[in-house]
Amino acid sequence: MSSAHAGRRSSRAALHWVGVHALGVAAALFFVLPFVFLLLTSLMGDRQALTRDLWPDTWEWGNYAKVWHTPGFLTWWRNTLLYAGLGTLLTVVSSVPVAYALAKFRFRGRRLALLLVIAMMMLPPQVVVIPMYLFWARQLDLSGTLWPLIVPMAFGDAFSVFLLRQFLLTIPDEYLDAARVDGCGEIRTLLRVVLPMARPGIAAVALFQFFCAWNDYFGPQIYASDNPAAWTLSYGLESFKGAHHTNWNLTMAATVLVMAPVIVLFFFAQKAFVEGVTLTGVKG
Amino acid sequence: MSPWLIGFAVFFLYPLLSTLYFSFTRYDGFRQPAFNGLDNWSYVFTDYPLFWPAMRNTLWLVLVMVTCRVAFGLGIGLLITKIKTGAGVFRTLFYLPYLAPPVAATLAFVFLLNPGTGPVATLLEAVGLPSPGWFTDADWSKPGLTALALWGVGDLMVIFMAALLDVPKEQYEAAELDGAGAWARFRHITLPNIAPIIMFAVVTGVIQAMQYYAQPLVAGKVAAGVIGGSGQQFEPGYPDKSTLTLPQLVYNLGFQRFDYGTACVVALVLFSLSMAFTALLMRRRGGLIGADR
């Protein structure tokens, strides 16, 4: 009797296992197939890419070399690295002290400051773009360069400040008090005690920022569109499609090359990516 | 705080006040702004033929795209918590598309869903379904963009997964003893426990929907066959204004028509909408994002 009961339970559990995993595979197909089609198309010949074929007749690995050697492609690559790399560095250096102050100091107007950070974070970039453009392009004559994209990051990015603050809240105050009792000044406490403990949060913020600049389309369109030498990958990719409007295979190969760094980065830093996403939603 | 305060003044306060000022002027960026009262405002709301279509599209995206994304993200989040074998692999596969650069992902989707050359049409027809003109038919372009948004649902999956794992196990056990079925447990235990996260996902989704820019623009341009980057004019929001969003109007008015005054009106409409939703995000005591702590 009891073993029959147990048997029914375990067969129900097995059925549940099969059902869940079948659903998982179906979902996985939805998420993976676009990547698969993308790769397959990127390896087709020029003509075949215009047909509905799914599988390449001949494997045109040369498509990737063709894309790589398209004039401008390497420049866009270099610009994107500069924008994303330098921008990320500046963001982290400028946002950490602000987040530290917001998380660990009690001062007049702290709540207001936090509300302003959140308001800035939620502000669509289009709201302030016109005065910003006029300032950079007309007053400083820096249109067609990467400066209008990079310099603002030296003044603290609202989203990074917010995320770092959420992370720093999880560090117990006792550690800071202990450091102060030992005679550390605020700067030394920040550098020696807080920074090492905040490393995962900083890594998450840095990745998000890097990724955000890598993907940015609006910024480069506003400030760099009139000078192809200042284009970034995201902006250049769309114009690449324009210049090769019948070559879907080359366009898809370029698309793969733009996606690849982010995906490689993900495999090295999965934990930090997931931590960053979780921080935004849950630890509030 | 002080570098941030400089940043705040230079990159937020000053441009916001300038935007407000420009909205009451005729301004082309070269001659001095000339005060013209509410002319730009009445033009946007009554005569500008692209404003209301863009507003309707934005509302559509807010209602339909955000709802679909939250529901699908929750579904995938639930699924991933139930998967026992290979959970790490599944999670990675579900998360990866979220990382795909928007322009690249949009290009890929316009190609994949293209009824003439796209592989999705081959698959649909193999199972006997018609393949619509996703980005060339005005009725299908927003569903096409929604499919793209669902593909990138990995961020929501992660926050829902974390929230679901935090629901106390004892509550499920007690409910099971009381004979509650799977739906009743979901309805009476899971949903109330994760309600704040759902709310968070909805409000941030709405704010993102109002900023929706690269995807509809690139989808429209590529589907229309416009040579990108050449500055060539194209019908905004191709096909038939269906992919037009408010941020695109700011660009269109300001940087293509050099009518900065009117562009600032649209920017302020966008500002009001996003601040209203931000307020909602922080309305509850303590705030959904912990502003009080």
Coordinates of C-alpha atoms in Angstrom, one line a residue:
Chain A
M1 CA 0.0 0.0 0.0
S2 CA 2.5 2.5 1.1
S3 CA 5.0 1.5 -1.6
A4 CA 2.3 1.8 -4.3
H5 CA 1.7 5.3 -2.9
A6 CA 5.4 6.1 -3.1
G7 CA 5.5 4.7 -6.6
R8 CA 2.6 7.0 -7.7
R9 CA 4.4 9.9 -6.1
S10 CA 7.7 9.2 -7.8
S11 CA 6.1 8.6 -11.2
R12 CA 4.3 11.9 -10.7
A13 CA 7.7 13.5 -9.9
A14 CA 9.2 12.0 -13.0
L15 CA 6.4 13.3 -15.1
H16 CA 6.9 16.7 -13.6
W17 CA 10.6 16.5 -14.3
V18 CA 9.9 15.7 -18.0
G19 CA 7.3 18.4 -18.3
V20 CA 9.5 21.1 -16.8
H21 CA 12.6 20.2 -18.9
A22 CA 10.6 19.9 -22.1
L23 CA 9.3 23.4 -21.5
G24 CA 12.9 24.5 -20.7
V25 CA 14.1 23.1 -24.0
A26 CA 11.3 24.9 -25.9
A27 CA 12.2 28.1 -24.2
A28 CA 15.9 27.5 -24.9
L29 CA 15.1 27.2 -28.6
F30 CA 13.4 30.6 -28.6
F31 CA 16.4 32.2 -27.0
V32 CA 19.1 30.3 -29.0
L33 CA 17.7 29.9 -32.5
P34 CA 18.1 33.6 -33.4
F35 CA 21.8 33.3 -32.6
V36 CA 22.1 30.1 -34.7
F37 CA 20.4 31.6 -37.7
L38 CA 22.5 34.6 -37.4
L39 CA 25.7 32.6 -37.5
L40 CA 24.5 30.3 -40.3
T41 CA 23.5 33.3 -42.5
S42 CA 26.8 35.0 -41.7
L43 CA 28.5 32.1 -43.4
M44 CA 26.5 32.0 -46.6
G45 CA 27.5 33.2 -50.0
D46 CA 26.0 36.6 -51.2
R47 CA 23.3 35.0 -53.2
Q48 CA 22.2 32.3 -50.8
A49 CA 21.8 34.9 -48.0
L50 CA 18.9 36.4 -50.1
T51 CA 17.1 33.1 -50.1
R52 CA 15.2 31.4 -47.3
D53 CA 17.7 28.6 -47.0
L54 CA 18.6 27.7 -43.4
W55 CA 21.9 25.9 -44.1
P56 CA 24.9 27.3 -46.0
D57 CA 25.7 25.5 -49.3
T58 CA 29.3 26.6 -49.0
W59 CA 30.9 27.9 -45.8
E60 CA 32.1 31.4 -46.5
W61 CA 34.5 32.0 -43.6
G62 CA 36.0 34.8 -45.7
N63 CA 32.9 36.9 -44.9
Y64 CA 34.4 37.7 -41.5
A65 CA 37.7 38.8 -43.0
K66 CA 35.8 40.9 -45.5
V67 CA 33.9 42.7 -42.7
W68 CA 37.0 43.1 -40.6
H69 CA 38.8 44.8 -43.5
T70 CA 35.9 47.1 -44.4
P71 CA 37.3 50.6 -44.2
G72 CA 36.3 52.2 -40.9
F73 CA 35.5 49.0 -39.1
L74 CA 38.7 49.0 -37.1
T75 CA 38.3 52.7 -36.3
W76 CA 34.8 52.1 -34.9
W77 CA 36.2 49.3 -32.9
R78 CA 38.9 51.5 -31.4
N79 CA 36.4 54.3 -30.7
T80 CA 34.1 52.0 -28.9
L81 CA 36.8 50.6 -26.8
L82 CA 37.9 54.1 -25.9
Y83 CA 34.4 55.3 -25.1
A84 CA 33.5 52.2 -23.1
G85 CA 36.9 51.7 -21.4
L86 CA 37.8 55.2 -20.5
G87 CA 34.2 56.0 -19.7
T88 CA 33.9 53.1 -17.4
L89 CA 37.1 54.0 -15.5
L90 CA 35.9 57.6 -15.1
T91 CA 32.5 56.5 -13.9
V92 CA 33.8 54.1 -11.3
V93 CA 36.3 56.6 -9.9
S94 CA 33.7 59.4 -9.7
S95 CA 30.7 57.4 -8.5
V96 CA 32.3 55.4 -5.7
P97 CA 32.8 58.4 -3.3
V98 CA 29.3 59.7 -3.9
A99 CA 27.7 56.3 -3.3
Y100 CA 29.8 56.0 -0.2
A101 CA 28.6 59.3 1.1
L102 CA 25.0 58.5 0.4
A103 CA 25.2 55.1 1.9
K104 CA 27.3 55.7 5.1
F105 CA 27.0 59.4 6.1
R106 CA 24.1 61.1 7.8
F107 CA 23.9 64.7 6.6
R108 CA 21.3 67.3 5.9
G109 CA 19.7 66.9 2.5
R110 CA 20.7 63.3 2.2
R111 CA 17.2 62.1 1.3
L112 CA 16.9 64.9 -1.2
A113 CA 20.3 64.0 -2.8
L114 CA 19.1 60.4 -3.2
L115 CA 15.8 61.5 -4.8
L116 CA 17.8 63.6 -7.2
V117 CA 20.1 60.7 -8.1
I118 CA 17.0 58.6 -8.8
A119 CA 15.4 61.3 -10.8
M120 CA 18.5 61.6 -12.9
M121 CA 18.7 57.9 -13.4
M122 CA 15.1 57.8 -14.7
L123 CA 15.6 60.8 -17.0
P124 CA 15.4 59.9 -20.7
P125 CA 18.6 61.3 -22.3
Q126 CA 16.4 63.0 -24.9
V127 CA 15.0 65.4 -22.4
V128 CA 18.3 67.3 -22.0
V129 CA 19.9 66.6 -25.3
I130 CA 19.2 69.9 -27.0
P131 CA 21.0 72.2 -24.5
M132 CA 23.7 69.6 -24.1
Y133 CA 24.3 69.4 -27.8
L134 CA 24.3 73.1 -28.2
F135 CA 26.8 73.3 -25.3
W136 CA 29.2 70.8 -26.8
A137 CA 28.9 71.6 -30.4
R138 CA 28.3 75.3 -30.5
Q139 CA 30.1 76.6 -27.4
L140 CA 33.0 74.1 -27.3
D141 CA 33.1 73.1 -31.0
L142 CA 33.6 69.4 -30.1
S143 CA 31.0 67.9 -32.3
G144 CA 32.4 65.0 -34.3
T145 CA 34.6 63.8 -31.4
L146 CA 34.2 61.3 -28.6
W147 CA 34.7 64.0 -25.9
P148 CA 31.0 64.9 -25.3
L149 CA 30.4 61.2 -24.7
I150 CA 33.4 60.5 -22.3
V151 CA 33.8 63.7 -20.3
P152 CA 30.4 63.6 -18.5
M153 CA 31.3 60.3 -17.1
A154 CA 33.9 62.0 -14.9
F155 CA 31.1 63.5 -12.9
G156 CA 29.4 60.4 -11.5
D157 CA 26.8 58.4 -13.3
A158 CA 23.4 58.4 -11.5
F159 CA 22.7 54.7 -12.2
S160 CA 26.1 53.7 -11.0
V161 CA 25.8 55.8 -7.9
F162 CA 22.5 54.2 -7.1
L163 CA 23.6 50.7 -7.7
L164 CA 26.8 51.2 -5.6
R165 CA 24.9 52.7 -2.8
Q166 CA 22.6 49.7 -2.7
F167 CA 25.6 47.5 -2.5
L168 CA 27.4 49.6 0.2
L169 CA 24.3 49.5 2.4
T170 CA 25.0 45.8 2.8
I171 CA 28.4 46.4 4.4
P172 CA 28.0 46.6 8.2
D173 CA 28.8 49.9 9.8
E174 CA 30.9 48.1 12.4
Y175 CA 33.7 47.6 10.0
L176 CA 33.9 51.3 9.3
D177 CA 33.7 52.2 13.0
A178 CA 36.5 49.8 13.7
A179 CA 38.7 51.4 11.1
R180 CA 38.0 54.9 12.4
V181 CA 38.8 53.8 16.0
D182 CA 42.1 52.5 14.6
G183 CA 42.7 56.1 13.4
C184 CA 41.9 55.8 9.8
G185 CA 40.7 59.0 8.1
E186 CA 37.7 58.9 5.9
I187 CA 39.7 58.6 2.7
R188 CA 41.8 55.7 4.2
T189 CA 38.7 54.0 5.4
L190 CA 37.2 54.2 2.0
L191 CA 40.3 53.0 0.2
R192 CA 41.4 50.3 2.7
V193 CA 38.2 49.0 4.2
V194 CA 35.2 49.8 1.9
L195 CA 36.8 49.3 -1.5
P196 CA 38.0 45.8 -0.9
M197 CA 34.6 44.8 0.5
A198 CA 32.8 46.5 -2.3
R199 CA 34.7 44.8 -5.1
P200 CA 31.8 42.7 -6.4
G201 CA 29.5 45.8 -6.5
I202 CA 32.2 47.8 -8.3
A203 CA 32.7 45.0 -10.8
A204 CA 29.0 44.9 -11.5
V205 CA 28.8 48.6 -12.0
A206 CA 31.9 48.6 -14.2
L207 CA 30.4 45.9 -16.4
F208 CA 27.1 47.6 -16.7
Q209 CA 28.7 50.9 -17.6
F210 CA 31.0 49.3 -20.2
F211 CA 28.1 47.4 -21.7
C212 CA 26.0 50.5 -21.8
A213 CA 28.6 52.6 -23.7
W214 CA 29.3 49.6 -26.0
N215 CA 25.6 49.5 -26.9
D216 CA 24.9 53.2 -26.9
Y217 CA 23.4 54.4 -30.2
F218 CA 21.7 57.7 -29.3
G219 CA 24.9 59.4 -27.9
P220 CA 27.1 58.7 -31.0
Q221 CA 24.3 59.6 -33.3
I222 CA 24.0 63.0 -31.8
Y223 CA 27.6 63.9 -31.3
A224 CA 29.5 61.8 -33.9
S225 CA 27.3 61.2 -36.8
D226 CA 28.8 63.9 -39.0
N227 CA 32.3 62.4 -38.7
P228 CA 32.7 58.7 -39.6
A229 CA 36.1 58.7 -37.9
A230 CA 34.4 59.1 -34.6
W231 CA 31.6 56.5 -35.1
T232 CA 31.3 53.6 -32.7
L233 CA 30.3 50.0 -33.5
S234 CA 26.7 50.4 -32.6
Y235 CA 26.3 53.5 -34.9
G236 CA 28.6 52.2 -37.6
L237 CA 26.8 48.8 -37.7
E238 CA 23.6 50.4 -38.9
S239 CA 25.4 52.4 -41.6
F240 CA 27.3 49.2 -42.5
K241 CA 23.9 47.7 -43.3
G242 CA 23.1 50.7 -45.5
A243 CA 26.3 50.4 -47.5
H244 CA 25.8 46.6 -48.0
H245 CA 22.1 46.7 -48.2
T246 CA 21.8 43.5 -50.3
N247 CA 24.5 41.6 -48.4
W248 CA 22.7 40.1 -45.5
N249 CA 25.5 37.7 -45.0
L250 CA 28.1 40.4 -44.4
T251 CA 25.7 42.4 -42.3
M252 CA 25.1 39.3 -40.1
A253 CA 28.8 38.7 -39.9
A254 CA 29.3 42.3 -38.7
T255 CA 26.5 41.8 -36.2
V256 CA 28.2 38.7 -34.8
L257 CA 31.5 40.7 -34.5
V258 CA 29.7 43.4 -32.5
M259 CA 27.9 41.0 -30.3
A260 CA 30.9 38.8 -29.7
P261 CA 32.9 40.9 -27.1
V262 CA 29.9 41.3 -24.9
I263 CA 29.2 37.6 -24.9
V264 CA 32.9 36.7 -24.3
L265 CA 32.9 39.2 -21.4
F266 CA 29.8 37.5 -20.0
F267 CA 31.5 34.1 -19.8
F268 CA 34.3 35.6 -17.8
A269 CA 32.1 37.7 -15.5
Q270 CA 28.8 35.9 -15.3
K271 CA 28.5 36.4 -11.5
A272 CA 29.1 40.1 -11.7
F273 CA 26.5 40.5 -14.4
V274 CA 23.9 38.6 -12.6
E275 CA 24.8 40.4 -9.3
G276 CA 24.2 43.7 -11.0
V277 CA 20.8 42.8 -12.3
T278 CA 19.8 41.3 -9.0
L279 CA 20.9 44.5 -7.1
T280 CA 18.7 46.7 -9.3
G281 CA 15.6 44.7 -8.5
V282 CA 15.7 42.9 -5.2
K283 CA 18.0 44.5 -2.6
G284 CA 16.0 47.7 -2.7
Chain B
M1 CA 29.6 64.7 -3.1
S2 CA 30.9 67.8 -4.8
P3 CA 32.1 66.4 -8.2
W4 CA 28.6 64.9 -8.4
L5 CA 27.0 68.2 -7.5
I6 CA 28.9 69.8 -10.4
G7 CA 27.8 67.0 -12.6
F8 CA 24.2 67.4 -11.4
A9 CA 24.2 71.1 -12.1
V10 CA 25.9 70.9 -15.5
F11 CA 24.3 67.8 -16.9
F12 CA 20.9 67.9 -15.3
L13 CA 19.7 71.2 -13.8
Y14 CA 21.1 73.6 -16.3
P15 CA 20.0 71.6 -19.4
L16 CA 16.6 71.0 -17.9
L17 CA 16.0 74.7 -17.3
S18 CA 17.3 75.5 -20.7
T19 CA 15.0 73.0 -22.3
L20 CA 12.1 74.7 -20.4
Y21 CA 13.2 78.1 -21.6
F22 CA 13.7 77.0 -25.3
S23 CA 10.3 75.5 -25.3
F24 CA 8.8 79.0 -25.3
T25 CA 11.1 80.3 -28.1
R26 CA 11.6 80.0 -31.8
Y27 CA 15.2 78.7 -31.9
D28 CA 17.3 77.2 -34.7
G29 CA 20.5 77.0 -32.8
F30 CA 22.2 79.8 -34.7
R31 CA 20.1 83.0 -34.2
Q32 CA 19.2 84.0 -30.7
P33 CA 16.2 82.3 -29.3
A34 CA 13.1 84.5 -29.9
F35 CA 10.3 84.3 -27.3
N36 CA 7.1 83.1 -28.9
G37 CA 5.0 82.1 -25.9
L38 CA 2.9 78.9 -26.2
D39 CA 3.2 78.7 -30.0
N40 CA 5.4 75.6 -29.9
W41 CA 3.2 73.9 -27.4
S42 CA 0.0 74.5 -29.3
Y43 CA 1.8 73.4 -32.5
V44 CA 2.8 70.1 -30.9
F45 CA -0.6 69.3 -29.5
T46 CA -2.8 70.4 -32.4
D47 CA -0.9 70.6 -35.7
Y48 CA 2.3 68.5 -35.6
P49 CA 1.2 65.4 -37.5
L50 CA 3.7 63.1 -35.9
F51 CA 3.0 63.8 -32.2
W52 CA -0.2 61.9 -31.6
P53 CA 0.9 58.8 -33.6
A54 CA 4.1 58.8 -31.5
M55 CA 2.1 59.2 -28.3
R56 CA -0.2 56.4 -29.3
N57 CA 2.7 54.1 -30.1
T58 CA 4.4 54.9 -26.8
L59 CA 1.2 54.1 -25.0
W60 CA 0.9 50.8 -27.0
L61 CA 4.4 49.9 -26.0
V62 CA 3.8 50.8 -22.4
L63 CA 0.6 48.7 -22.2
V64 CA 1.3 45.7 -24.4
M65 CA 5.1 45.4 -24.6
V66 CA 5.6 45.9 -20.9
T67 CA 2.8 43.6 -19.9
C68 CA 4.1 40.9 -22.2
R69 CA 7.7 41.3 -21.0
V70 CA 6.7 41.2 -17.3
A71 CA 4.4 38.1 -17.8
F72 CA 7.0 36.3 -19.9
G73 CA 9.9 37.2 -17.6
L74 CA 7.9 35.9 -14.6
G75 CA 7.1 32.7 -16.6
I76 CA 10.8 32.2 -17.5
G77 CA 11.8 33.0 -13.9
L78 CA 9.3 30.4 -12.6
L79 CA 10.5 27.9 -15.1
I80 CA 14.1 28.3 -14.2
T81 CA 13.4 27.7 -10.5
K82 CA 11.8 24.4 -11.4
I83 CA 14.6 23.2 -13.7
K84 CA 16.7 20.7 -11.8
T85 CA 19.0 19.3 -14.5
G86 CA 21.4 21.7 -16.3
A87 CA 19.9 24.8 -14.6
G88 CA 23.1 26.7 -15.1
V89 CA 23.2 26.1 -18.8
F90 CA 19.5 27.0 -19.2
R91 CA 20.0 30.2 -17.2
T92 CA 22.9 31.2 -19.4
L93 CA 20.9 30.5 -22.6
F94 CA 17.9 32.5 -21.3
Y95 CA 20.1 35.4 -20.2
L96 CA 22.5 35.8 -23.1
P97 CA 20.1 37.7 -25.6
Y98 CA 19.6 40.4 -22.9
L99 CA 23.3 41.3 -23.6
A100 CA 23.0 41.5 -27.3
P101 CA 23.6 45.1 -28.4
P102 CA 20.2 46.6 -29.4
V103 CA 21.3 47.7 -32.9
A104 CA 22.8 44.3 -33.6
A105 CA 19.7 42.5 -32.2
T106 CA 17.3 44.7 -34.2
L107 CA 19.2 44.1 -37.4
A108 CA 19.2 40.4 -36.7
F109 CA 15.4 40.4 -36.0
V110 CA 14.5 42.4 -39.1
F111 CA 16.4 39.9 -41.1
L112 CA 15.2 36.8 -39.3
L113 CA 11.5 37.8 -39.5
N114 CA 11.7 39.1 -43.1
P115 CA 8.9 37.2 -44.9
G116 CA 11.0 37.1 -48.2
T117 CA 14.4 36.0 -47.0
G118 CA 14.1 35.2 -43.3
P119 CA 14.4 31.8 -41.8
V120 CA 11.5 32.3 -39.4
A121 CA 9.1 32.4 -42.4
T122 CA 10.5 29.0 -43.5
L123 CA 9.9 27.6 -40.0
L124 CA 6.3 29.1 -39.8
E125 CA 5.4 27.8 -43.2
A126 CA 6.8 24.3 -42.4
V127 CA 4.2 24.1 -39.6
G128 CA 1.5 25.6 -41.8
L129 CA 1.4 29.1 -40.4
P130 CA 1.4 32.3 -42.5
S131 CA 4.4 34.6 -42.2
P132 CA 3.3 38.2 -41.8
G133 CA 5.3 41.2 -43.0
W134 CA 6.7 41.8 -39.5
F135 CA 8.5 45.1 -40.1
T136 CA 6.9 46.2 -43.4
D137 CA 3.2 45.9 -42.3
A138 CA 2.1 48.6 -39.8
D139 CA 0.0 46.1 -37.9
W140 CA 2.9 43.8 -37.3
S141 CA 5.9 46.1 -36.6
K142 CA 5.1 46.6 -32.9
P143 CA 4.4 42.9 -32.4
G144 CA 7.8 42.4 -34.1
L145 CA 9.5 44.8 -31.7
T146 CA 7.7 43.0 -28.8
A147 CA 9.1 39.7 -29.9
L148 CA 12.6 41.3 -29.9
A149 CA 11.9 42.7 -26.3
L150 CA 10.8 39.2 -25.2
W151 CA 14.0 37.7 -26.5
G152 CA 15.9 40.1 -24.2
V153 CA 13.9 39.2 -21.1
G154 CA 17.0 37.9 -19.2
D155 CA 17.2 40.8 -16.8
L156 CA 13.6 40.2 -15.6
M157 CA 14.3 36.5 -15.4
V158 CA 17.1 37.1 -13.0
I159 CA 15.3 39.5 -10.6
F160 CA 12.2 37.3 -10.6
M161 CA 14.3 34.2 -10.0
A162 CA 15.9 35.9 -7.0
A163 CA 12.5 37.0 -5.6
L164 CA 11.0 33.6 -6.1
L165 CA 13.8 31.8 -4.3
D166 CA 13.2 34.2 -1.3
V167 CA 9.6 33.1 -0.8
P168 CA 9.5 31.2 2.5
K169 CA 9.2 27.4 1.8
E170 CA 7.1 26.9 4.9
Q171 CA 4.2 28.8 3.3
Y172 CA 4.1 26.4 0.4
E173 CA 4.3 23.4 2.7
A174 CA 1.5 24.7 4.9
A175 CA -0.7 25.3 1.8
E176 CA 0.1 21.9 0.4
L177 CA -1.1 20.3 3.7
D178 CA -4.3 22.3 3.4
G179 CA -4.7 20.7 -0.1
A180 CA -4.0 23.9 -2.2
G181 CA -3.4 23.1 -5.8
A182 CA -0.6 24.6 -7.9
W183 CA -2.6 27.5 -9.1
A184 CA -4.0 28.3 -5.7
R185 CA -0.4 28.3 -4.3
F186 CA 0.8 30.6 -7.1
R187 CA -2.2 32.9 -6.6
H188 CA -2.2 33.1 -2.8
I189 CA 1.5 32.7 -1.9
T190 CA 3.8 33.4 -4.8
L191 CA 2.0 36.5 -6.2
P192 CA 1.6 38.4 -2.9
N193 CA 5.2 37.6 -1.9
I194 CA 6.7 38.9 -5.2
A195 CA 4.2 41.7 -5.7
P196 CA 6.8 44.5 -5.0
I197 CA 9.2 43.0 -7.6
I198 CA 6.4 42.8 -10.2
M199 CA 5.6 46.4 -9.4
F200 CA 9.3 47.3 -9.8
A201 CA 9.5 45.5 -13.1
V202 CA 6.3 47.2 -14.4
V203 CA 7.4 50.7 -13.5
T204 CA 11.0 50.4 -14.7
G205 CA 9.6 48.7 -17.8
V206 CA 7.3 51.7 -18.4
I207 CA 10.2 54.1 -18.0
Q208 CA 12.3 52.1 -20.5
A209 CA 9.3 52.0 -22.9
M210 CA 9.2 55.8 -22.9
Q211 CA 12.9 55.9 -23.7
Y212 CA 12.6 53.3 -26.4
Y213 CA 14.8 54.6 -29.2
A214 CA 17.4 52.5 -31.0
Q215 CA 15.3 49.5 -31.7
P216 CA 12.2 51.1 -33.4
L217 CA 14.4 53.6 -35.3
V218 CA 16.8 51.0 -36.7
A219 CA 14.0 48.6 -37.4
G220 CA 12.1 51.3 -39.3
K221 CA 15.2 52.4 -41.3
V222 CA 16.4 48.9 -42.2
A223 CA 12.9 47.7 -43.2
A224 CA 12.5 50.8 -45.3
G225 CA 15.8 50.1 -47.0
V226 CA 17.3 53.4 -46.1
I227 CA 21.1 53.8 -46.4
G228 CA 22.0 54.4 -42.8
G229 CA 24.3 57.2 -41.8
S230 CA 24.1 59.0 -45.1
G231 CA 21.6 61.5 -43.7
Q232 CA 19.1 60.4 -46.3
Q233 CA 15.6 61.4 -45.2
F234 CA 13.2 58.6 -44.7
E235 CA 9.5 58.4 -43.7
P236 CA 9.8 58.6 -39.9
G237 CA 8.3 55.5 -38.2
Y238 CA 8.2 53.3 -41.3
P239 CA 5.8 51.6 -42.0
D240 CA 3.0 54.2 -41.7
K241 CA 4.4 55.8 -38.5
S242 CA 4.0 52.6 -36.6
T243 CA 7.5 52.5 -35.2
L244 CA 7.6 56.2 -34.2
T245 CA 8.3 57.0 -30.6
L246 CA 8.5 60.2 -28.6
P247 CA 12.3 60.2 -28.3
Q248 CA 12.5 59.9 -32.1
L249 CA 10.5 63.1 -32.4
V250 CA 13.0 65.0 -30.3
Y251 CA 15.7 63.9 -32.8
N252 CA 13.6 64.5 -35.8
L253 CA 12.5 68.0 -34.8
G254 CA 15.8 69.1 -33.3
F255 CA 18.5 67.5 -35.4
Q256 CA 16.8 67.2 -38.8
R257 CA 14.4 70.1 -38.9
F258 CA 16.5 72.4 -36.6
D259 CA 13.4 73.4 -34.7
Y260 CA 14.9 73.2 -31.3
G261 CA 12.0 75.1 -29.6
T262 CA 9.4 72.5 -30.7
A263 CA 11.8 69.6 -29.9
C264 CA 12.1 70.9 -26.4
V265 CA 8.3 70.8 -26.0
V266 CA 8.3 67.0 -26.9
A267 CA 11.3 66.6 -24.5
L268 CA 9.3 68.1 -21.7
V269 CA 6.3 65.9 -22.4
L270 CA 8.7 63.0 -22.1
F271 CA 10.1 64.4 -18.9
S272 CA 6.7 64.8 -17.3
L273 CA 5.7 61.2 -18.2
S274 CA 8.9 59.7 -16.9
M275 CA 8.8 61.7 -13.6
A276 CA 5.2 60.7 -13.0
F277 CA 6.2 57.0 -13.2
T278 CA 9.4 57.6 -11.1
A279 CA 7.1 59.1 -8.4
L280 CA 5.0 56.0 -8.6
L281 CA 8.1 53.9 -8.1
M282 CA 8.8 55.7 -4.9
R283 CA 5.3 56.4 -3.7
R284 CA 4.9 53.6 -1.1
R285 CA 6.3 54.3 2.3
G286 CA 10.0 53.3 2.2
G287 CA 9.7 53.3 -1.5
L288 CA 10.1 50.4 -3.9
I289 CA 13.8 51.3 -4.3
G290 CA 14.6 52.0 -0.7
A291 CA 14.9 55.8 -0.8
D292 CA 14.2 56.1 2.9
R293 CA 16.9 53.9 4.2

